[in-house]
Short mmCIF file of C-alpha atoms in Angstrom, two decimals:
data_model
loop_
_atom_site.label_atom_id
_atom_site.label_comp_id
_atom_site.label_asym_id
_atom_site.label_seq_id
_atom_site.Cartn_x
_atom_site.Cartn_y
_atom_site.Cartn_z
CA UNK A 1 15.08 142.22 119.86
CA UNK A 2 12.95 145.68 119.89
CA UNK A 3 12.48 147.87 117.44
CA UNK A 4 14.37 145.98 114.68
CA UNK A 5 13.54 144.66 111.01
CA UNK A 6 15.57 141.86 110.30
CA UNK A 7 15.96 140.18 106.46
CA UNK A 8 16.83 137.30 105.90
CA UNK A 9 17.40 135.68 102.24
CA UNK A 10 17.61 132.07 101.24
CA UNK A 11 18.58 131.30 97.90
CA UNK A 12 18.56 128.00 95.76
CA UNK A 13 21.87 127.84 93.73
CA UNK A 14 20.52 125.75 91.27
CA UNK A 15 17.07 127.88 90.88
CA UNK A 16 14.75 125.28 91.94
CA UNK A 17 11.91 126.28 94.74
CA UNK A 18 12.24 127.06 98.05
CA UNK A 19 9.85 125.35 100.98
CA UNK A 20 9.61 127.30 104.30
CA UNK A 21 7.36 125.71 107.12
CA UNK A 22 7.55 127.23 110.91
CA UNK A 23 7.75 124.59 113.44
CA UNK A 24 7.77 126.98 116.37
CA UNK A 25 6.24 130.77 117.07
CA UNK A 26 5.37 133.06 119.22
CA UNK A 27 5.61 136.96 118.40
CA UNK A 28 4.01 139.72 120.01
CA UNK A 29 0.38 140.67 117.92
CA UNK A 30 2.38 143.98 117.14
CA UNK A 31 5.19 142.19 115.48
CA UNK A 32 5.30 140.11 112.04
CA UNK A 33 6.51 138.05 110.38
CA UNK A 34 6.29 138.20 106.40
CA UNK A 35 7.60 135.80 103.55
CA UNK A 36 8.46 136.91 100.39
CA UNK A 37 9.61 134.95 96.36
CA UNK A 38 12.20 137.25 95.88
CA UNK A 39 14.87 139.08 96.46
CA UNK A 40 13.08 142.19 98.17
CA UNK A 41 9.37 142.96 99.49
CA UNK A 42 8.11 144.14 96.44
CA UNK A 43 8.12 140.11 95.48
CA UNK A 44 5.02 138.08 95.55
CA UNK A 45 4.30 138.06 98.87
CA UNK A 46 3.74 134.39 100.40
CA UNK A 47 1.66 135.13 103.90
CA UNK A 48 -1.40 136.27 104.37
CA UNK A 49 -2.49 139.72 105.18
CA UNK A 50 0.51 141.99 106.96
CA UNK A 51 2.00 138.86 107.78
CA UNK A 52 2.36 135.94 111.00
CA UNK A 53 1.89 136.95 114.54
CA UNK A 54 0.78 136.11 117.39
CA UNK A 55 1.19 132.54 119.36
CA UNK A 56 -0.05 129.97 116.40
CA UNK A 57 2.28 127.71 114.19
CA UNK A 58 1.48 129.02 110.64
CA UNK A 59 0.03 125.31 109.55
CA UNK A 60 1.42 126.13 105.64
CA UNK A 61 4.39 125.65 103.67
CA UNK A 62 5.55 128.16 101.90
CA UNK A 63 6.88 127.93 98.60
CA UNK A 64 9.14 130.47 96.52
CA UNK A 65 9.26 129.24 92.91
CA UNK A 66 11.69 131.69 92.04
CA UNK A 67 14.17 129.43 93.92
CA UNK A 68 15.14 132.85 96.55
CA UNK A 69 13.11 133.76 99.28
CA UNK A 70 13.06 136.79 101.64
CA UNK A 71 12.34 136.90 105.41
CA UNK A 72 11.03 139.58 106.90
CA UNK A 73 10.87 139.96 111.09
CA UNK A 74 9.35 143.29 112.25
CA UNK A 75 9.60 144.31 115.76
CA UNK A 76 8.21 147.15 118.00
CA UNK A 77 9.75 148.96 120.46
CA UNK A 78 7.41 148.40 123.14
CA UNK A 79 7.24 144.62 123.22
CA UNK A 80 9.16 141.03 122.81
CA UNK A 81 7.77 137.37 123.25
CA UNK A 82 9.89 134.46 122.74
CA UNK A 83 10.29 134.41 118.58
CA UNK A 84 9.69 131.84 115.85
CA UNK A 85 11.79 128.77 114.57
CA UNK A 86 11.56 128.06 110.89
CA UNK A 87 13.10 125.01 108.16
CA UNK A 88 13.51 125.57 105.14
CA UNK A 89 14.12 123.05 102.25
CA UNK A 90 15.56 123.54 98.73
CA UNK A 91 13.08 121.49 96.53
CA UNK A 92 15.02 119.09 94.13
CA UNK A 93 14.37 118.86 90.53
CA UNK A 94 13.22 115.79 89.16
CA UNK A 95 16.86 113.58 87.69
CA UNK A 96 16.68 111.95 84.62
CA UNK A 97 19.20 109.07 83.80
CA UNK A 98 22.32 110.34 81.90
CA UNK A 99 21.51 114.09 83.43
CA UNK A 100 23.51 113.73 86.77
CA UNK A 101 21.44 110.46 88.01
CA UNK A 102 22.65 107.13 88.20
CA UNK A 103 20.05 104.16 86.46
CA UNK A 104 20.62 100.39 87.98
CA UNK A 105 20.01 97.51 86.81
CA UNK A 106 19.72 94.67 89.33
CA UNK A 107 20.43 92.16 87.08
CA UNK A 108 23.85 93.23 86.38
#
């Protein structure tokens, strides 16, 4: 779309980290794309410089420790290209036995 800022927000229920990685992109050099741990831009701010752009898969993963993560797509009015494709992950914490995880014993 032109001339739009879209936000999106991903949040973690139980608080653990968020993992983004971008398996597709392609947006105009005058558009971005910008990743945020937070709930709002002022958070720490997860890509580099005023953002992604352009026609290269971002080769990180981006992590939001705070367990929420905001999505930022900036668009111009003068230009589109095709757009970006994105997965994101909640990261589990690690389960202990008698603290929602099942032990096993094979010999039983």
């Amino acid at each position: 779309p032109s001339n739009q800022e879209c936000l999106m927000r991903i949040h973690n229920p139980s608080g653990s980290a968020l993992s983004l990685k971008f398996d597709y992109f392609n947006v105009h050099p005058s558009d971005s794309v910008q990743v945020f741990d937070g709930t709002s831009t002022s958070g720490l701010r997860l890509h580099p410089g005023n953002g992604f752009s352009g026609s290269a898969v971002p080769k990180i993963t981006l992590t939001a420790s705070s367990g929420t993560m905001l999505v930022r797509f900036t668009t111009d009015a003068l230009h589109n290209s095709k757009g970006w494709h994105a997965e994101y992950s909640a990261d589990c914490p690690v389960l202990r036995p008698g603290e929602g995880a099942l032990a096993s014993n094979r010999d039983t």
